[in-house]
Amino acid sequence: MLTLAIKLILAHVIGDFVLQPNTWVLHKETHKHKSKFLYWHILIHALTLIVVLQFQFKYWLALIIIPISHYIIDVIKLHLNSKFNKRLLFGLDQLAHLIIIALVIQIYESYQINFNLLFAPETLLFLTCIIGVTKVSSIIMKTIISKWDLTEYNKEATLEDAGAYIGILERLLVFIFIITNHWEGVGFLITAKSVFRFSDLSKAKDRKLTEYILIGTLISFGLAIAFGLGYEYVLGIITT
């Protein structure tokens, strides 16, 4: 089962990303189902499947289901591009392809999904900590830092919500480093952030921005470390 899954996912990655130029994507977004490159894309995807499956035509059903479903999913996505967030559509598009692949694998090599694992204490604890490190921590930080007004520094052009995304990513990395027992990664992350923030700190006209950045960084890392240690502590109780 695992070998077939790897082959089908590999074929999808090659066909959908490696062998699809950006010019094809732009042409498809403009002309949608009328784009000739949509059909070239499906053909290449089918040929990639044949090669990756080593010309084993016992998988003929997969060679029919996957390309046809790929076409249908892509057409739906192209027609929804102007109505929905592209990032959301991209995620749903890839999820739909993976679901089709999972169904094809089920046809050839039957397997069972143990949904009880989703509600196992370990899984629920992990999900709780992930939500805590991302959304909950963001709200906590926003609440604490809101007492200081830095409007004068917000006039510079910046990416929308970039700071929030950076904070979420750094806390996730710290959390992962801790639960995998790689504390040296936390130190590396702090050093890397200090290097990138050096220009902001050196350009500050007074101590206000420097203190604001330091407080935010310490709170962010502190929350991530707290969730990481809390996860390990509770997991130890659960597993004993």
PDB file of N, CA and C in Angstrom, residues 71-158:
ATOM      1  N   TYR A  71      -9.020  16.641 -14.038  1.00  0.00           N
ATOM      2  CA  TYR A  71      -9.622  17.619 -14.965  1.00  0.00           C
ATOM      3  C   TYR A  71     -10.826  18.306 -14.323  1.00  0.00           C
ATOM      4  N   ILE A  72     -11.702  17.510 -13.726  1.00  0.00           N
ATOM      5  CA  ILE A  72     -12.918  18.075 -13.114  1.00  0.00           C
ATOM      6  C   ILE A  72     -12.557  19.038 -11.979  1.00  0.00           C
ATOM      7  N   ILE A  73     -11.630  18.622 -11.124  1.00  0.00           N
ATOM      8  CA  ILE A  73     -11.218  19.463  -9.994  1.00  0.00           C
ATOM      9  C   ILE A  73     -10.576  20.756 -10.487  1.00  0.00           C
ATOM     10  N   ASP A  74      -9.724  20.660 -11.511  1.00  0.00           N
ATOM     11  CA  ASP A  74      -9.056  21.851 -12.045  1.00  0.00           C
ATOM     12  C   ASP A  74     -10.049  22.819 -12.678  1.00  0.00           C
ATOM     13  N   VAL A  75     -11.037  22.295 -13.398  1.00  0.00           N
ATOM     14  CA  VAL A  75     -12.049  23.154 -14.027  1.00  0.00           C
ATOM     15  C   VAL A  75     -12.859  23.896 -12.967  1.00  0.00           C
ATOM     16  N   ILE A  76     -13.253  23.179 -11.919  1.00  0.00           N
ATOM     17  CA  ILE A  76     -14.003  23.817 -10.823  1.00  0.00           C
ATOM     18  C   ILE A  76     -13.165  24.918 -10.175  1.00  0.00           C
ATOM     19  N   LYS A  77     -11.887  24.619  -9.936  1.00  0.00           N
ATOM     20  CA  LYS A  77     -10.996  25.600  -9.320  1.00  0.00           C
ATOM     21  C   LYS A  77     -10.839  26.832 -10.206  1.00  0.00           C
ATOM     22  N   LEU A  78     -10.662  26.636 -11.509  1.00  0.00           N
ATOM     23  CA  LEU A  78     -10.466  27.752 -12.439  1.00  0.00           C
ATOM     24  C   LEU A  78     -11.677  28.677 -12.465  1.00  0.00           C
ATOM     25  N   HIS A  79     -12.866  28.107 -12.373  1.00  0.00           N
ATOM     26  CA  HIS A  79     -14.091  28.920 -12.421  1.00  0.00           C
ATOM     27  C   HIS A  79     -14.398  29.592 -11.084  1.00  0.00           C
ATOM     28  N   LEU A  80     -13.758  29.106 -10.010  1.00  0.00           N
ATOM     29  CA  LEU A  80     -13.973  29.718  -8.701  1.00  0.00           C
ATOM     30  C   LEU A  80     -12.871  30.708  -8.323  1.00  0.00           C
ATOM     31  N   ASN A  81     -11.824  30.780  -9.149  1.00  0.00           N
ATOM     32  CA  ASN A  81     -10.666  31.630  -8.848  1.00  0.00           C
ATOM     33  C   ASN A  81     -11.039  33.079  -8.583  1.00  0.00           C
ATOM     34  N   SER A  82     -11.973  33.596  -9.348  1.00  0.00           N
ATOM     35  CA  SER A  82     -12.337  35.004  -9.218  1.00  0.00           C
ATOM     36  C   SER A  82     -13.324  35.261  -8.084  1.00  0.00           C
ATOM     37  N   LYS A  83     -13.818  34.197  -7.469  1.00  0.00           N
ATOM     38  CA  LYS A  83     -14.849  34.352  -6.446  1.00  0.00           C
ATOM     39  C   LYS A  83     -14.351  34.050  -5.034  1.00  0.00           C
ATOM     40  N   PHE A  84     -13.271  33.283  -4.934  1.00  0.00           N
ATOM     41  CA  PHE A  84     -12.779  32.878  -3.623  1.00  0.00           C
ATOM     42  C   PHE A  84     -11.292  33.177  -3.485  1.00  0.00           C
ATOM     43  N   ASN A  85     -10.818  33.141  -2.268  1.00  0.00           N
ATOM     44  CA  ASN A  85      -9.410  33.342  -1.980  1.00  0.00           C
ATOM     45  C   ASN A  85      -8.569  32.269  -2.684  1.00  0.00           C
ATOM     46  N   LYS A  86      -7.555  32.698  -3.445  1.00  0.00           N
ATOM     47  CA  LYS A  86      -6.743  31.763  -4.224  1.00  0.00           C
ATOM     48  C   LYS A  86      -5.972  30.795  -3.332  1.00  0.00           C
ATOM     49  N   ARG A  87      -5.514  31.274  -2.186  1.00  0.00           N
ATOM     50  CA  ARG A  87      -4.771  30.400  -1.273  1.00  0.00           C
ATOM     51  C   ARG A  87      -5.670  29.296  -0.737  1.00  0.00           C
ATOM     52  N   LEU A  88      -6.907  29.657  -0.404  1.00  0.00           N
ATOM     53  CA  LEU A  88      -7.871  28.661   0.080  1.00  0.00           C
ATOM     54  C   LEU A  88      -8.185  27.650  -1.015  1.00  0.00           C
ATOM     55  N   LEU A  89      -8.396  28.147  -2.229  1.00  0.00           N
ATOM     56  CA  LEU A  89      -8.703  27.259  -3.344  1.00  0.00           C
ATOM     57  C   LEU A  89      -7.551  26.313  -3.646  1.00  0.00           C
ATOM     58  N   PHE A  90      -6.338  26.831  -3.545  1.00  0.00           N
ATOM     59  CA  PHE A  90      -5.161  25.984  -3.778  1.00  0.00           C
ATOM     60  C   PHE A  90      -5.126  24.835  -2.779  1.00  0.00           C
ATOM     61  N   GLY A  91      -5.364  25.152  -1.503  1.00  0.00           N
ATOM     62  CA  GLY A  91      -5.372  24.127  -0.468  1.00  0.00           C
ATOM     63  C   GLY A  91      -6.468  23.098  -0.686  1.00  0.00           C
ATOM     64  N   LEU A  92      -7.678  23.571  -1.017  1.00  0.00           N
ATOM     65  CA  LEU A  92      -8.800  22.661  -1.257  1.00  0.00           C
ATOM     66  C   LEU A  92      -8.560  21.819  -2.505  1.00  0.00           C
ATOM     67  N   ASP A  93      -7.939  22.431  -3.512  1.00  0.00           N
ATOM     68  CA  ASP A  93      -7.615  21.727  -4.755  1.00  0.00           C
ATOM     69  C   ASP A  93      -6.673  20.550  -4.487  1.00  0.00           C
ATOM     70  N   GLN A  94      -5.602  20.821  -3.755  1.00  0.00           N
ATOM     71  CA  GLN A  94      -4.643  19.756  -3.446  1.00  0.00           C
ATOM     72  C   GLN A  94      -5.252  18.695  -2.539  1.00  0.00           C
ATOM     73  N   LEU A  95      -6.090  19.112  -1.610  1.00  0.00           N
ATOM     74  CA  LEU A  95      -6.765  18.161  -0.725  1.00  0.00           C
ATOM     75  C   LEU A  95      -7.670  17.230  -1.524  1.00  0.00           C
ATOM     76  N   ALA A  96      -8.393  17.793  -2.496  1.00  0.00           N
ATOM     77  CA  ALA A  96      -9.278  16.989  -3.331  1.00  0.00           C
ATOM     78  C   ALA A  96      -8.488  15.956  -4.131  1.00  0.00           C
ATOM     79  N   HIS A  97      -7.344  16.356  -4.675  1.00  0.00           N
ATOM     80  CA  HIS A  97      -6.501  15.414  -5.425  1.00  0.00           C
ATOM     81  C   HIS A  97      -6.014  14.280  -4.521  1.00  0.00           C
ATOM     82  N   LEU A  98      -5.615  14.625  -3.293  1.00  0.00           N
ATOM     83  CA  LEU A  98      -5.126  13.610  -2.362  1.00  0.00           C
ATOM     84  C   LEU A  98      -6.234  12.653  -1.938  1.00  0.00           C
ATOM     85  N   ILE A  99      -7.456  13.156  -1.816  1.00  0.00           N
ATOM     86  CA  ILE A  99      -8.589  12.301  -1.468  1.00  0.00           C
ATOM     87  C   ILE A  99      -8.848  11.290  -2.585  1.00  0.00           C
ATOM     88  N   ILE A 100      -8.763  11.760  -3.833  1.00  0.00           N
ATOM     89  CA  ILE A 100      -8.943  10.859  -4.973  1.00  0.00           C
ATOM     90  C   ILE A 100      -7.866   9.788  -4.973  1.00  0.00           C
ATOM     91  N   ILE A 101      -6.622  10.188  -4.708  1.00  0.00           N
ATOM     92  CA  ILE A 101      -5.520   9.227  -4.646  1.00  0.00           C
ATOM     93  C   ILE A 101      -5.778   8.192  -3.548  1.00  0.00           C
ATOM     94  N   ALA A 102      -6.254   8.648  -2.389  1.00  0.00           N
ATOM     95  CA  ALA A 102      -6.554   7.738  -1.281  1.00  0.00           C
ATOM     96  C   ALA A 102      -7.648   6.741  -1.674  1.00  0.00           C
ATOM     97  N   LEU A 103      -8.652   7.219  -2.409  1.00  0.00           N
ATOM     98  CA  LEU A 103      -9.731   6.329  -2.852  1.00  0.00           C
ATOM     99  C   LEU A 103      -9.228   5.293  -3.853  1.00  0.00           C
ATOM    100  N   VAL A 104      -8.324   5.732  -4.733  1.00  0.00           N
ATOM    101  CA  VAL A 104      -7.746   4.797  -5.708  1.00  0.00           C
ATOM    102  C   VAL A 104      -6.932   3.719  -4.993  1.00  0.00           C
ATOM    103  N   ILE A 105      -6.155   4.128  -4.004  1.00  0.00           N
ATOM    104  CA  ILE A 105      -5.368   3.157  -3.228  1.00  0.00           C
ATOM    105  C   ILE A 105      -6.294   2.162  -2.541  1.00  0.00           C
ATOM    106  N   GLN A 106      -7.419   2.656  -2.037  1.00  0.00           N
ATOM    107  CA  GLN A 106      -8.404   1.789  -1.371  1.00  0.00           C
ATOM    108  C   GLN A 106      -8.940   0.733  -2.335  1.00  0.00           C
ATOM    109  N   ILE A 107      -9.066   1.088  -3.602  1.00  0.00           N
ATOM    110  CA  ILE A 107      -9.577   0.145  -4.602  1.00  0.00           C
ATOM    111  C   ILE A 107      -8.617  -1.029  -4.782  1.00  0.00           C
ATOM    112  N   TYR A 108      -7.332  -0.711  -4.839  1.00  0.00           N
ATOM    113  CA  TYR A 108      -6.325  -1.739  -5.128  1.00  0.00           C
ATOM    114  C   TYR A 108      -5.789  -2.437  -3.882  1.00  0.00           C
ATOM    115  N   GLU A 109      -5.597  -1.690  -2.839  1.00  0.00           N
ATOM    116  CA  GLU A 109      -5.046  -2.269  -1.610  1.00  0.00           C
ATOM    117  C   GLU A 109      -5.859  -1.744  -0.431  1.00  0.00           C
ATOM    118  N   SER A 110      -6.874  -2.485  -0.076  1.00  0.00           N
ATOM    119  CA  SER A 110      -7.826  -2.051   0.946  1.00  0.00           C
ATOM    120  C   SER A 110      -7.136  -1.798   2.288  1.00  0.00           C
ATOM    121  N   TYR A 111      -7.533  -0.742   2.936  1.00  0.00           N
ATOM    122  CA  TYR A 111      -6.988  -0.399   4.247  1.00  0.00           C
ATOM    123  C   TYR A 111      -8.091   0.226   5.089  1.00  0.00           C
ATOM    124  N   GLN A 112      -7.871   0.259   6.381  1.00  0.00           N
ATOM    125  CA  GLN A 112      -8.854   0.832   7.302  1.00  0.00           C
ATOM    126  C   GLN A 112      -8.268   2.051   8.003  1.00  0.00           C
ATOM    127  N   ILE A 113      -9.092   3.053   8.149  1.00  0.00           N
ATOM    128  CA  ILE A 113      -8.679   4.269   8.866  1.00  0.00           C
ATOM    129  C   ILE A 113      -9.266   4.220  10.274  1.00  0.00           C
ATOM    130  N   ASN A 114      -8.397   4.285  11.239  1.00  0.00           N
ATOM    131  CA  ASN A 114      -8.850   4.238  12.634  1.00  0.00           C
ATOM    132  C   ASN A 114      -9.162   5.659  13.111  1.00  0.00           C
ATOM    133  N   PHE A 115     -10.436   6.023  13.012  1.00  0.00           N
ATOM    134  CA  PHE A 115     -10.838   7.374  13.393  1.00  0.00           C
ATOM    135  C   PHE A 115     -10.754   7.593  14.906  1.00  0.00           C
ATOM    136  N   ASN A 116     -10.642   6.499  15.655  1.00  0.00           N
ATOM    137  CA  ASN A 116     -10.512   6.642  17.108  1.00  0.00           C
ATOM    138  C   ASN A 116      -9.225   7.362  17.479  1.00  0.00           C
ATOM    139  N   LEU A 117      -8.214   7.265  16.591  1.00  0.00           N
ATOM    140  CA  LEU A 117      -6.948   7.944  16.859  1.00  0.00           C
ATOM    141  C   LEU A 117      -7.119   9.456  16.907  1.00  0.00           C
ATOM    142  N   LEU A 118      -8.115   9.959  16.162  1.00  0.00           N
ATOM    143  CA  LEU A 118      -8.346  11.402  16.141  1.00  0.00           C
ATOM    144  C   LEU A 118      -8.790  11.915  17.507  1.00  0.00           C
ATOM    145  N   PHE A 119      -9.413  11.030  18.285  1.00  0.00           N
ATOM    146  CA  PHE A 119      -9.921  11.442  19.591  1.00  0.00           C
ATOM    147  C   PHE A 119      -9.110  10.843  20.734  1.00  0.00           C
ATOM    148  N   ALA A 120      -7.946  10.303  20.389  1.00  0.00           N
ATOM    149  CA  ALA A 120      -7.045   9.797  21.424  1.00  0.00           C
ATOM    150  C   ALA A 120      -6.503  10.976  22.233  1.00  0.00           C
ATOM    151  N   PRO A 121      -6.232  10.795  23.519  1.00  0.00           N
ATOM    152  CA  PRO A 121      -5.739  11.898  24.356  1.00  0.00           C
ATOM    153  C   PRO A 121      -4.488  12.566  23.790  1.00  0.00           C
ATOM    154  N   GLU A 122      -3.576  11.757  23.229  1.00  0.00           N
ATOM    155  CA  GLU A 122      -2.337  12.316  22.668  1.00  0.00           C
ATOM    156  C   GLU A 122      -2.637  13.263  21.505  1.00  0.00           C
ATOM    157  N   THR A 123      -3.575  12.857  20.641  1.00  0.00           N
ATOM    158  CA  THR A 123      -3.938  13.685  19.487  1.00  0.00           C
ATOM    159  C   THR A 123      -4.619  14.970  19.930  1.00  0.00           C
ATOM    160  N   LEU A 124      -5.553  14.852  20.868  1.00  0.00           N
ATOM    161  CA  LEU A 124      -6.264  16.033  21.359  1.00  0.00           C
ATOM    162  C   LEU A 124      -5.319  16.998  22.061  1.00  0.00           C
ATOM    163  N   LEU A 125      -4.363  16.454  22.806  1.00  0.00           N
ATOM    164  CA  LEU A 125      -3.367  17.296  23.477  1.00  0.00           C
ATOM    165  C   LEU A 125      -2.528  18.051  22.458  1.00  0.00           C
ATOM    166  N   PHE A 126      -2.088  17.355  21.412  1.00  0.00           N
ATOM    167  CA  PHE A 126      -1.267  17.977  20.370  1.00  0.00           C
ATOM    168  C   PHE A 126      -2.037  19.092  19.675  1.00  0.00           C
ATOM    169  N   LEU A 127      -3.290  18.830  19.294  1.00  0.00           N
ATOM    170  CA  LEU A 127      -4.106  19.850  18.619  1.00  0.00           C
ATOM    171  C   LEU A 127      -4.343  21.055  19.524  1.00  0.00           C
ATOM    172  N   THR A 128      -4.573  20.793  20.808  1.00  0.00           N
ATOM    173  CA  THR A 128      -4.777  21.887  21.770  1.00  0.00           C
ATOM    174  C   THR A 128      -3.549  22.784  21.836  1.00  0.00           C
ATOM    175  N   CYS A 129      -2.375  22.169  21.889  1.00  0.00           N
ATOM    176  CA  CYS A 129      -1.130  22.944  21.968  1.00  0.00           C
ATOM    177  C   CYS A 129      -0.856  23.710  20.679  1.00  0.00           C
ATOM    178  N   ILE A 130      -1.168  23.104  19.529  1.00  0.00           N
ATOM    179  CA  ILE A 130      -0.967  23.787  18.250  1.00  0.00           C
ATOM    180  C   ILE A 130      -1.854  25.025  18.170  1.00  0.00           C
ATOM    181  N   ILE A 131      -3.112  24.884  18.581  1.00  0.00           N
ATOM    182  CA  ILE A 131      -4.019  26.041  18.592  1.00  0.00           C
ATOM    183  C   ILE A 131      -3.528  27.079  19.593  1.00  0.00           C
ATOM    184  N   GLY A 132      -3.030  26.604  20.727  1.00  0.00           N
ATOM    185  CA  GLY A 132      -2.511  27.522  21.734  1.00  0.00           C
ATOM    186  C   GLY A 132      -1.299  28.287  21.248  1.00  0.00           C
ATOM    187  N   VAL A 133      -0.390  27.599  20.566  1.00  0.00           N
ATOM    188  CA  VAL A 133       0.837  28.235  20.063  1.00  0.00           C
ATOM    189  C   VAL A 133       0.531  29.238  18.955  1.00  0.00           C
ATOM    190  N   THR A 134      -0.498  28.984  18.164  1.00  0.00           N
ATOM    191  CA  THR A 134      -0.811  29.854  17.034  1.00  0.00           C
ATOM    192  C   THR A 134      -1.838  30.930  17.405  1.00  0.00           C
ATOM    193  N   LYS A 135      -3.089  30.563  17.435  1.00  0.00           N
ATOM    194  CA  LYS A 135      -4.167  31.550  17.609  1.00  0.00           C
ATOM    195  C   LYS A 135      -4.211  32.144  19.019  1.00  0.00           C
ATOM    196  N   VAL A 136      -4.190  31.276  20.027  1.00  0.00           N
ATOM    197  CA  VAL A 136      -4.312  31.766  21.406  1.00  0.00           C
ATOM    198  C   VAL A 136      -3.143  32.681  21.767  1.00  0.00           C
ATOM    199  N   SER A 137      -1.936  32.268  21.418  1.00  0.00           N
ATOM    200  CA  SER A 137      -0.751  33.075  21.727  1.00  0.00           C
ATOM    201  C   SER A 137      -0.795  34.429  21.026  1.00  0.00           C
ATOM    202  N   SER A 138      -1.298  34.451  19.795  1.00  0.00           N
ATOM    203  CA  SER A 138      -1.414  35.713  19.050  1.00  0.00           C
ATOM    204  C   SER A 138      -2.334  36.686  19.772  1.00  0.00           C
ATOM    205  N   ILE A 139      -3.449  36.158  20.281  1.00  0.00           N
ATOM    206  CA  ILE A 139      -4.402  37.015  21.003  1.00  0.00           C
ATOM    207  C   ILE A 139      -3.799  37.501  22.314  1.00  0.00           C
ATOM    208  N   ILE A 140      -3.107  36.608  23.016  1.00  0.00           N
ATOM    209  CA  ILE A 140      -2.464  36.992  24.277  1.00  0.00           C
ATOM    210  C   ILE A 140      -1.440  38.095  24.039  1.00  0.00           C
ATOM    211  N   MET A 141      -0.603  37.919  23.012  1.00  0.00           N
ATOM    212  CA  MET A 141       0.427  38.920  22.704  1.00  0.00           C
ATOM    213  C   MET A 141      -0.201  40.248  22.317  1.00  0.00           C
ATOM    214  N   LYS A 142      -1.240  40.187  21.476  1.00  0.00           N
ATOM    215  CA  LYS A 142      -1.909  41.411  21.042  1.00  0.00           C
ATOM    216  C   LYS A 142      -2.503  42.152  22.228  1.00  0.00           C
ATOM    217  N   THR A 143      -3.062  41.398  23.165  1.00  0.00           N
ATOM    218  CA  THR A 143      -3.671  42.010  24.348  1.00  0.00           C
ATOM    219  C   THR A 143      -2.613  42.681  25.224  1.00  0.00           C
ATOM    220  N   ILE A 144      -1.485  42.001  25.423  1.00  0.00           N
ATOM    221  CA  ILE A 144      -0.432  42.549  26.272  1.00  0.00           C
ATOM    222  C   ILE A 144       0.228  43.770  25.645  1.00  0.00           C
ATOM    223  N   ILE A 145       0.555  43.672  24.361  1.00  0.00           N
ATOM    224  CA  ILE A 145       1.315  44.731  23.686  1.00  0.00           C
ATOM    225  C   ILE A 145       0.449  45.927  23.324  1.00  0.00           C
ATOM    226  N   SER A 146      -0.873  45.766  23.316  1.00  0.00           N
ATOM    227  CA  SER A 146      -1.762  46.852  22.898  1.00  0.00           C
ATOM    228  C   SER A 146      -1.672  48.080  23.809  1.00  0.00           C
ATOM    229  N   LYS A 147      -1.095  47.928  24.988  1.00  0.00           N
ATOM    230  CA  LYS A 147      -0.983  49.078  25.893  1.00  0.00           C
ATOM    231  C   LYS A 147       0.016  50.105  25.400  1.00  0.00           C
ATOM    232  N   TRP A 148       0.898  49.713  24.438  1.00  0.00           N
ATOM    233  CA  TRP A 148       1.880  50.649  23.900  1.00  0.00           C
ATOM    234  C   TRP A 148       1.486  51.084  22.496  1.00  0.00           C
ATOM    235  N   ASP A 149       1.566  52.368  22.237  1.00  0.00           N
ATOM    236  CA  ASP A 149       1.197  52.928  20.931  1.00  0.00           C
ATOM    237  C   ASP A 149       2.449  53.144  20.090  1.00  0.00           C
ATOM    238  N   LEU A 150       2.521  52.412  18.974  1.00  0.00           N
ATOM    239  CA  LEU A 150       3.660  52.563  18.062  1.00  0.00           C
ATOM    240  C   LEU A 150       3.193  53.002  16.679  1.00  0.00           C
ATOM    241  N   THR A 151       2.186  53.866  16.657  1.00  0.00           N
ATOM    242  CA  THR A 151       1.637  54.342  15.391  1.00  0.00           C
ATOM    243  C   THR A 151       2.700  55.000  14.524  1.00  0.00           C
ATOM    244  N   GLU A 152       3.626  55.702  15.153  1.00  0.00           N
ATOM    245  CA  GLU A 152       4.660  56.416  14.395  1.00  0.00           C
ATOM    246  C   GLU A 152       5.566  55.478  13.619  1.00  0.00           C
ATOM    247  N   TYR A 153       5.662  54.227  14.049  1.00  0.00           N
ATOM    248  CA  TYR A 153       6.523  53.268  13.349  1.00  0.00           C
ATOM    249  C   TYR A 153       5.748  52.420  12.350  1.00  0.00           C
ATOM    250  N   ASN A 154       4.427  52.529  12.362  1.00  0.00           N
ATOM    251  CA  ASN A 154       3.605  51.718  11.471  1.00  0.00           C
ATOM    252  C   ASN A 154       3.357  52.378  10.126  1.00  0.00           C
ATOM    253  N   LYS A 155       3.950  53.564   9.921  1.00  0.00           N
ATOM    254  CA  LYS A 155       3.754  54.280   8.670  1.00  0.00           C
ATOM    255  C   LYS A 155       4.588  53.698   7.532  1.00  0.00           C
ATOM    256  N   GLU A 156       5.632  52.961   7.881  1.00  0.00           N
ATOM    257  CA  GLU A 156       6.481  52.363   6.856  1.00  0.00           C
ATOM    258  C   GLU A 156       5.746  51.226   6.156  1.00  0.00           C
ATOM    259  N   ALA A 157       6.036  51.075   4.854  1.00  0.00           N
ATOM    260  CA  ALA A 157       5.377  50.031   4.072  1.00  0.00           C
ATOM    261  C   ALA A 157       5.815  48.645   4.544  1.00  0.00           C
ATOM    262  N   THR A 158       4.854  47.830   4.886  1.00  0.00           N
ATOM    263  CA  THR A 158       5.133  46.462   5.311  1.00  0.00           C
ATOM    264  C   THR A 158       4.099  45.525   4.701  1.00  0.00           C
TER     265      THR A 158
END
